[in-house]
Amino acid sequence: MNTAPTLVAIEAPSLMQELAARTPARVALGRSGVSLPTAAVLGFGLAHAQARDAVHAVLDVADLRAQLDAENRAVVEVRSQAGTRAAYLARPDWGRSLDAASRARLEACAQGRDCELLLVISDGLSATAVQRHALPLLRDLWPRVQNLSIAPMVIATQARVALADEVGECLRARVAVSLIGERPGLSTPDSLGVYLTAQPRVGRSDAERHCISNIHAAGLSYASAAISLHALIDAALRSGRSGVQLCPTSKPLNIGNIKE
Amino acid sequence: CYTNHAEADQNDMDSLLTQLGVAGVNYIMGVPGADDVMLNYQSTSFHDALYLRRVLGLRAAPEFETWLQLQGVVDEVGTPITDARLPMLQDLRAFLAGQTP
């Protein structure tokens, strides 16, 4: 009788497993032959399915609106030219432009006035991140920027980062900040990113922005992000610049976890 | 590598990896368990690199294999050692406990 040899998964050394508890990374998985053990393969498949679902989660705009109303913040809702999530994923350029009705709504709202700071809550690639983390972050930020003139809060759906450029242009803001869901990974479905652009207008490049990334329970705290964001807002208002222009040398702004 | 908003999965990685290996590619990127937890996307795992070498009958680059042997990760023919007592793990544990090595 010809039986195939039995392969039993080899476990990682116990010290490695102990150290593995310190990181969300998939280390100390052991092996079967030289391949991943079945348990690791199945766990990965489940995580992948969950991450794929997270991309398609819909932002509960009504809930965000209610919370903002409770804080006495005026709200304007806008959407991009991407009519569906499928269109949004296939056409990033559509996600960077406002639909006609949204543009008209914003222009009516601006009433010819400038403002210093615009905050846009954008679904991006993770509605979950925004649903969970945008308001707590804003609550930490608002007291720090209460001396600034702030535009009505904008909630943007099917939104890419650059949509905030057009919103900022319509509302005549000197600094536009987009709080946006970052792409869901296997371990982190709710990572929030914050993008800041000085003198927002259509056509700004990513080199002209600053980004604070990975705001979530296992990442950057709301307080750290708010402190960094506040410092960036101040620097952008003073200099009129953001992105590589704001840090012309390699010496970083000493304000925490900033990426240019 | 692929993101979760792209139409791709780990089966595609296996196919692509094997095709690239057969085509003669000599370096692939690996992350633990194929999951890049910083950049929130997926790539190939260190296990996948071992699979590719094994299926194509290849060894690691000589200087890398020598280093792996010195670290006690692989044996004299490049096979992972089953019950490795790795000095670097002890060093890492000491570092995390705030002790200088």
Short mmCIF file of C-alpha atoms in Angstrom, two decimals:
data_model
loop_
_atom_site.label_atom_id
_atom_site.label_comp_id
_atom_site.label_asym_id
_atom_site.label_seq_id
_atom_site.Cartn_x
_atom_site.Cartn_y
_atom_site.Cartn_z
CA MET A 1 0.00 0.00 0.00
CA ASN A 2 1.40 3.35 -0.99
CA THR A 3 0.63 5.97 1.65
CA ALA A 4 1.83 9.54 1.41
CA PRO A 5 4.11 10.62 4.26
CA THR A 6 2.30 12.45 7.04
CA LEU A 7 3.33 16.05 7.45
CA VAL A 8 2.81 17.52 10.87
CA ALA A 9 3.10 21.25 11.32
CA ILE A 10 6.22 22.30 13.16
CA GLU A 11 5.57 24.95 15.79
CA ALA A 12 7.75 27.99 16.20
CA PRO A 13 10.07 27.93 19.24
CA SER A 14 8.23 29.00 22.41
CA LEU A 15 10.45 32.08 22.84
CA MET A 16 9.49 33.22 19.35
CA GLN A 17 5.80 32.71 20.19
CA GLU A 18 6.28 34.76 23.34
CA LEU A 19 7.84 37.60 21.35
CA ALA A 20 5.11 37.31 18.71
CA ALA A 21 2.59 38.57 21.26
CA ARG A 22 4.31 41.97 20.99
CA THR A 23 3.35 42.58 17.37
CA PRO A 24 0.28 42.24 15.12
CA ALA A 25 2.60 40.88 12.40
CA ARG A 26 2.11 37.24 11.41
CA VAL A 27 5.33 35.90 12.90
CA ALA A 28 6.04 32.60 14.68
CA LEU A 29 3.53 30.79 12.46
CA GLY A 30 5.51 27.54 12.39
CA ARG A 31 5.70 25.59 9.15
CA SER A 32 4.57 22.46 7.35
CA GLY A 33 7.55 21.34 5.35
CA VAL A 34 8.69 24.82 4.40
CA SER A 35 5.17 26.14 3.79
CA LEU A 36 2.62 27.87 5.96
CA PRO A 37 0.60 25.51 8.18
CA THR A 38 -3.06 25.04 7.26
CA ALA A 39 -4.28 27.05 10.25
CA ALA A 40 -2.24 30.04 9.08
CA VAL A 41 -3.54 29.72 5.52
CA LEU A 42 -7.17 29.54 6.68
CA GLY A 43 -6.70 32.45 9.11
CA PHE A 44 -5.23 34.55 6.31
CA GLY A 45 -8.15 33.68 4.01
CA LEU A 46 -10.68 34.78 6.61
CA ALA A 47 -8.82 38.03 7.28
CA HIS A 48 -8.66 38.72 3.56
CA ALA A 49 -12.41 38.19 3.17
CA GLN A 50 -13.08 40.56 6.06
CA ALA A 51 -10.76 43.21 4.62
CA ARG A 52 -12.48 42.93 1.22
CA ASP A 53 -15.86 43.45 2.91
CA ALA A 54 -14.50 46.47 4.78
CA VAL A 55 -13.66 48.24 1.51
CA HIS A 56 -17.37 48.17 0.63
CA ALA A 57 -18.73 49.35 3.98
CA VAL A 58 -21.02 52.36 3.63
CA LEU A 59 -20.48 55.50 5.68
CA ASP A 60 -23.38 56.21 8.06
CA VAL A 61 -23.62 59.90 7.24
CA ALA A 62 -26.75 60.39 9.35
CA ASP A 63 -24.93 59.18 12.45
CA LEU A 64 -21.98 61.53 11.86
CA ARG A 65 -24.36 64.39 11.16
CA ALA A 66 -26.23 63.76 14.39
CA GLN A 67 -23.02 63.79 16.40
CA LEU A 68 -21.88 67.02 14.73
CA ASP A 69 -25.30 68.60 15.32
CA ALA A 70 -24.94 67.69 18.99
CA GLU A 71 -21.67 69.67 19.03
CA ASN A 72 -23.39 72.65 17.35
CA ARG A 73 -21.30 72.27 14.22
CA ALA A 74 -22.82 73.26 10.88
CA VAL A 75 -22.62 70.42 8.36
CA VAL A 76 -22.61 70.23 4.57
CA GLU A 77 -22.80 66.88 2.79
CA VAL A 78 -21.07 66.42 -0.55
CA ARG A 79 -20.27 63.57 -2.86
CA SER A 80 -17.79 63.00 -5.66
CA GLN A 81 -18.53 62.21 -9.28
CA ALA A 82 -18.15 58.49 -8.54
CA GLY A 83 -21.75 57.31 -8.37
CA THR A 84 -21.06 53.87 -6.87
CA ARG A 85 -18.28 52.16 -4.90
CA ALA A 86 -17.39 50.10 -7.97
CA ALA A 87 -16.98 53.32 -9.98
CA TYR A 88 -15.00 54.84 -7.11
CA LEU A 89 -12.55 51.94 -7.09
CA ALA A 90 -12.16 51.79 -10.87
CA ARG A 91 -11.92 55.56 -11.42
CA PRO A 92 -9.86 57.35 -8.75
CA ASP A 93 -10.08 60.51 -10.85
CA TRP A 94 -13.87 60.60 -10.39
CA GLY A 95 -13.40 60.46 -6.62
CA ARG A 96 -11.31 63.64 -6.81
CA SER A 97 -14.05 65.85 -8.30
CA LEU A 98 -17.29 67.05 -6.76
CA ASP A 99 -20.56 66.26 -8.41
CA ALA A 100 -22.39 69.29 -9.78
CA ALA A 101 -25.00 69.50 -7.01
CA SER A 102 -22.32 69.32 -4.30
CA ARG A 103 -20.29 72.07 -5.91
CA ALA A 104 -23.35 74.32 -6.15
CA ARG A 105 -24.23 73.62 -2.51
CA LEU A 106 -20.74 74.58 -1.34
CA GLU A 107 -20.59 77.76 -3.41
CA ALA A 108 -23.92 78.86 -1.97
CA CYS A 109 -22.62 78.13 1.51
CA ALA A 110 -19.36 80.10 1.15
CA GLN A 111 -21.15 83.43 0.71
CA GLY A 112 -17.97 85.16 -0.40
CA ARG A 113 -16.18 84.69 2.91
CA ASP A 114 -12.72 83.24 3.50
CA CYS A 115 -11.86 80.94 6.38
CA GLU A 116 -8.65 79.65 7.85
CA LEU A 117 -9.44 75.98 8.37
CA LEU A 118 -11.61 73.44 6.57
CA LEU A 119 -12.18 69.95 7.99
CA VAL A 120 -13.53 67.31 5.61
CA ILE A 121 -14.66 63.92 6.89
CA SER A 122 -14.16 61.55 3.93
CA ASP A 123 -15.03 57.87 3.61
CA GLY A 124 -11.99 57.03 1.44
CA LEU A 125 -11.16 53.33 1.40
CA SER A 126 -12.48 52.63 4.91
CA ALA A 127 -15.82 54.01 6.08
CA THR A 128 -15.23 52.03 9.29
CA ALA A 129 -12.13 54.06 10.14
CA VAL A 130 -13.97 57.33 9.72
CA GLN A 131 -17.08 56.13 11.56
CA ARG A 132 -14.94 55.10 14.51
CA HIS A 133 -12.14 57.64 14.72
CA ALA A 134 -13.07 60.91 13.02
CA LEU A 135 -15.23 62.38 15.79
CA PRO A 136 -12.98 61.38 18.70
CA LEU A 137 -10.02 62.95 16.88
CA LEU A 138 -11.97 66.12 16.12
CA ARG A 139 -13.09 66.44 19.74
CA ASP A 140 -9.40 66.47 20.71
CA LEU A 141 -8.55 68.95 17.95
CA TRP A 142 -11.36 71.51 18.27
CA PRO A 143 -10.23 73.04 21.59
CA ARG A 144 -6.74 73.53 20.12
CA VAL A 145 -8.00 75.47 17.09
CA GLN A 146 -10.86 77.43 18.64
CA ASN A 147 -9.14 80.72 17.80
CA LEU A 148 -9.29 79.95 14.06
CA SER A 149 -12.14 80.66 11.65
CA ILE A 150 -13.41 77.22 10.72
CA ALA A 151 -15.62 76.39 7.73
CA PRO A 152 -18.79 74.31 8.14
CA MET A 153 -17.92 70.65 8.66
CA VAL A 154 -18.04 68.76 5.37
CA ILE A 155 -18.94 65.06 5.11
CA ALA A 156 -17.80 63.66 1.74
CA THR A 157 -18.71 60.28 0.29
CA GLN A 158 -16.99 58.31 -2.47
CA ALA A 159 -14.16 60.71 -1.67
CA ARG A 160 -10.45 60.60 -2.46
CA VAL A 161 -7.91 62.82 -0.68
CA ALA A 162 -7.81 65.39 -3.49
CA LEU A 163 -11.55 66.04 -3.25
CA ALA A 164 -10.74 68.29 -0.29
CA ASP A 165 -8.76 70.55 -2.67
CA GLU A 166 -11.93 71.39 -4.60
CA VAL A 167 -13.99 71.69 -1.40
CA GLY A 168 -11.34 74.04 0.01
CA GLU A 169 -11.36 76.12 -3.15
CA CYS A 170 -15.15 76.49 -3.05
CA LEU A 171 -15.13 77.43 0.63
CA ARG A 172 -12.07 79.70 0.26
CA ALA A 173 -10.11 77.98 2.99
CA ARG A 174 -6.44 78.66 3.67
CA VAL A 175 -5.86 75.14 4.96
CA ALA A 176 -7.86 72.02 4.06
CA VAL A 177 -7.68 68.93 6.25
CA SER A 178 -9.16 65.62 5.08
CA LEU A 179 -9.83 62.91 7.67
CA ILE A 180 -10.04 59.84 5.46
CA GLY A 181 -10.24 56.07 5.75
CA GLU A 182 -6.98 54.38 4.73
CA ARG A 183 -7.02 51.10 2.84
CA PRO A 184 -8.00 48.20 5.12
CA GLY A 185 -5.23 45.68 5.75
CA LEU A 186 -5.67 42.16 7.08
CA SER A 187 -5.10 43.20 10.66
CA THR A 188 -6.30 46.81 10.64
CA PRO A 189 -9.66 47.52 8.97
CA ASP A 190 -10.03 50.96 10.56
CA SER A 191 -6.89 52.99 9.99
CA LEU A 192 -7.59 56.73 9.76
CA GLY A 193 -5.32 59.05 7.80
CA VAL A 194 -5.23 62.84 7.96
CA TYR A 195 -4.08 64.87 4.93
CA LEU A 196 -3.34 68.60 5.21
CA THR A 197 -3.05 70.92 2.21
CA ALA A 198 -2.24 74.63 2.41
CA GLN A 199 -4.02 76.95 -0.06
CA PRO A 200 -6.17 74.15 -1.43
CA ARG A 201 -7.13 74.28 -5.07
CA VAL A 202 -7.85 71.80 -7.84
CA GLY A 203 -4.59 70.46 -9.22
CA ARG A 204 -2.52 70.27 -6.03
CA SER A 205 -0.10 67.34 -6.04
CA ASP A 206 0.62 64.91 -3.21
CA ALA A 207 4.06 66.53 -2.81
CA GLU A 208 2.22 69.60 -1.57
CA ARG A 209 0.46 67.77 1.26
CA HIS A 210 1.34 66.46 4.70
CA CYS A 211 -0.01 63.16 5.96
CA ILE A 212 -0.53 61.79 9.46
CA SER A 213 -1.17 58.09 9.05
CA ASN A 214 -2.24 55.01 11.00
CA ILE A 215 -4.55 56.53 13.61
CA HIS A 216 -6.27 53.56 15.28
CA ALA A 217 -6.31 51.54 18.49
CA ALA A 218 -2.96 49.86 17.81
CA GLY A 219 -1.46 52.92 16.13
CA LEU A 220 -1.28 56.64 16.75
CA SER A 221 -3.50 57.96 19.56
CA TYR A 222 -6.06 60.73 19.08
CA ALA A 223 -4.05 63.05 21.35
CA SER A 224 -0.77 62.50 19.47
CA ALA A 225 -2.50 62.98 16.14
CA ALA A 226 -4.31 66.12 17.34
CA ILE A 227 -1.09 67.66 18.66
CA SER A 228 0.75 66.93 15.40
CA LEU A 229 -2.17 68.17 13.30
CA HIS A 230 -2.47 71.38 15.29
CA ALA A 231 1.25 72.09 14.85
CA LEU A 232 0.95 71.44 11.11
CA ILE A 233 -2.11 73.70 10.81
CA ASP A 234 -0.21 76.51 12.55
CA ALA A 235 2.87 76.02 10.37
CA ALA A 236 0.75 75.92 7.21
CA LEU A 237 -1.16 79.08 8.14
CA ARG A 238 2.05 80.96 8.96
CA SER A 239 4.01 79.86 5.90
CA GLY A 240 1.21 79.31 3.37
CA ARG A 241 2.82 75.96 2.57
CA SER A 242 2.48 72.24 3.22
CA GLY A 243 4.25 69.14 1.94
CA VAL A 244 7.88 69.17 0.87
CA GLN A 245 7.86 72.98 0.70
CA LEU A 246 7.16 73.12 4.41
CA CYS A 247 10.18 71.00 5.26
CA PRO A 248 12.81 71.97 2.70
CA THR A 249 15.60 70.23 4.61
CA SER A 250 15.59 66.61 5.75
CA LYS A 251 15.29 67.76 9.36
CA PRO A 252 11.76 66.79 10.45
CA LEU A 253 9.32 69.02 12.29
CA ASN A 254 9.65 67.84 15.87
CA ILE A 255 5.95 67.27 16.36
CA GLY A 256 5.49 63.55 16.42
CA ASN A 257 4.51 61.05 13.77
CA ILE A 258 4.53 63.13 10.58
CA LYS A 259 5.02 61.87 7.02
CA GLU A 260 5.65 64.39 4.23
CA CYS B 1 1.91 42.79 -3.62
CA TYR B 2 -1.77 43.65 -3.76
CA THR B 3 -4.23 45.77 -1.81
CA ASN B 4 -7.67 44.75 -0.57
CA HIS B 5 -9.43 47.08 -2.96
CA ALA B 6 -7.81 45.35 -5.94
CA GLU B 7 -9.16 42.19 -7.60
CA ALA B 8 -6.38 39.87 -6.41
CA ASP B 9 -5.71 37.24 -3.76
CA GLN B 10 -2.98 34.96 -2.48
CA ASN B 11 -3.67 32.40 -5.23
CA ASP B 12 -2.60 35.08 -7.71
CA MET B 13 0.56 35.58 -5.66
CA ASP B 14 1.34 31.85 -5.83
CA SER B 15 0.85 31.82 -9.61
CA LEU B 16 2.85 34.97 -10.19
CA LEU B 17 5.62 33.90 -7.84
CA THR B 18 6.03 30.57 -9.60
CA GLN B 19 5.98 32.12 -13.05
CA LEU B 20 8.57 34.70 -12.06
CA GLY B 21 10.78 32.02 -10.53
CA VAL B 22 10.63 29.91 -13.67
CA ALA B 23 11.41 33.03 -15.72
CA GLY B 24 14.63 33.45 -13.76
CA VAL B 25 13.84 36.25 -11.30
CA ASN B 26 16.43 36.16 -8.52
CA TYR B 27 14.93 38.31 -5.76
CA ILE B 28 11.46 38.48 -4.28
CA MET B 29 10.17 40.61 -1.44
CA GLY B 30 8.88 38.83 1.67
CA VAL B 31 6.97 39.89 4.76
CA PRO B 32 5.96 37.70 7.72
CA GLY B 33 2.95 35.56 6.77
CA ALA B 34 2.57 37.70 3.61
CA ASP B 35 0.83 40.42 5.66
CA ASP B 36 2.39 43.92 5.60
CA VAL B 37 0.90 45.35 8.79
CA MET B 38 2.42 48.79 8.31
CA LEU B 39 1.27 49.42 4.75
CA ASN B 40 -1.98 47.44 5.03
CA TYR B 41 -1.53 45.21 2.03
CA GLN B 42 -0.28 41.74 1.22
CA SER B 43 2.81 40.38 -0.49
CA THR B 44 4.53 36.96 -0.34
CA SER B 45 5.74 35.30 2.85
CA PHE B 46 9.19 34.05 3.83
CA HIS B 47 7.63 30.57 3.56
CA ASP B 48 6.85 31.33 -0.10
CA ALA B 49 10.52 32.09 -0.79
CA LEU B 50 11.49 28.72 0.69
CA TYR B 51 8.82 27.00 -1.42
CA LEU B 52 10.14 28.64 -4.58
CA ARG B 53 13.73 27.64 -3.91
CA ARG B 54 12.68 24.11 -3.11
CA VAL B 55 10.47 23.65 -6.18
CA LEU B 56 13.15 25.09 -8.49
CA GLY B 57 16.07 23.37 -6.76
CA LEU B 58 17.76 26.66 -5.84
CA ARG B 59 19.72 27.84 -2.79
CA ALA B 60 19.84 31.27 -1.16
CA ALA B 61 22.54 33.74 -2.22
CA PRO B 62 25.84 32.38 -0.80
CA GLU B 63 26.54 35.30 1.55
CA PHE B 64 22.96 35.21 2.84
CA GLU B 65 23.06 31.46 3.36
CA THR B 66 26.35 31.78 5.28
CA TRP B 67 24.73 34.40 7.53
CA LEU B 68 21.67 32.20 8.09
CA GLN B 69 23.97 29.33 9.11
CA LEU B 70 25.92 31.57 11.51
CA GLN B 71 22.63 32.69 13.07
CA GLY B 72 21.52 29.10 13.51
CA VAL B 73 18.48 29.47 11.27
CA VAL B 74 19.43 26.85 8.64
CA ASP B 75 21.72 23.84 8.53
CA GLU B 76 24.72 23.23 6.28
CA VAL B 77 22.54 22.58 3.22
CA GLY B 78 20.14 25.46 3.81
CA THR B 79 17.24 23.56 5.41
CA PRO B 80 15.52 25.41 8.28
CA ILE B 81 16.50 23.96 11.64
CA THR B 82 13.49 22.57 13.46
CA ASP B 83 14.23 23.49 17.04
CA ALA B 84 16.43 26.51 16.65
CA ARG B 85 17.89 28.04 19.78
CA LEU B 86 18.45 31.40 18.20
CA PRO B 87 20.82 33.74 20.06
CA MET B 88 19.15 36.71 18.40
CA LEU B 89 15.81 35.85 20.02
CA GLN B 90 17.45 35.96 23.43
CA ASP B 91 18.99 39.32 22.54
CA LEU B 92 15.60 40.62 21.37
CA ARG B 93 13.89 39.51 24.55
CA ALA B 94 16.58 41.22 26.62
CA PHE B 95 16.25 44.39 24.54
CA LEU B 96 12.46 44.46 25.04
CA ALA B 97 12.96 44.01 28.77
CA GLY B 98 15.17 47.10 28.78
CA GLN B 99 18.40 45.26 29.36
CA THR B 100 21.53 46.16 27.41
CA PRO B 101 22.93 43.08 25.63
#
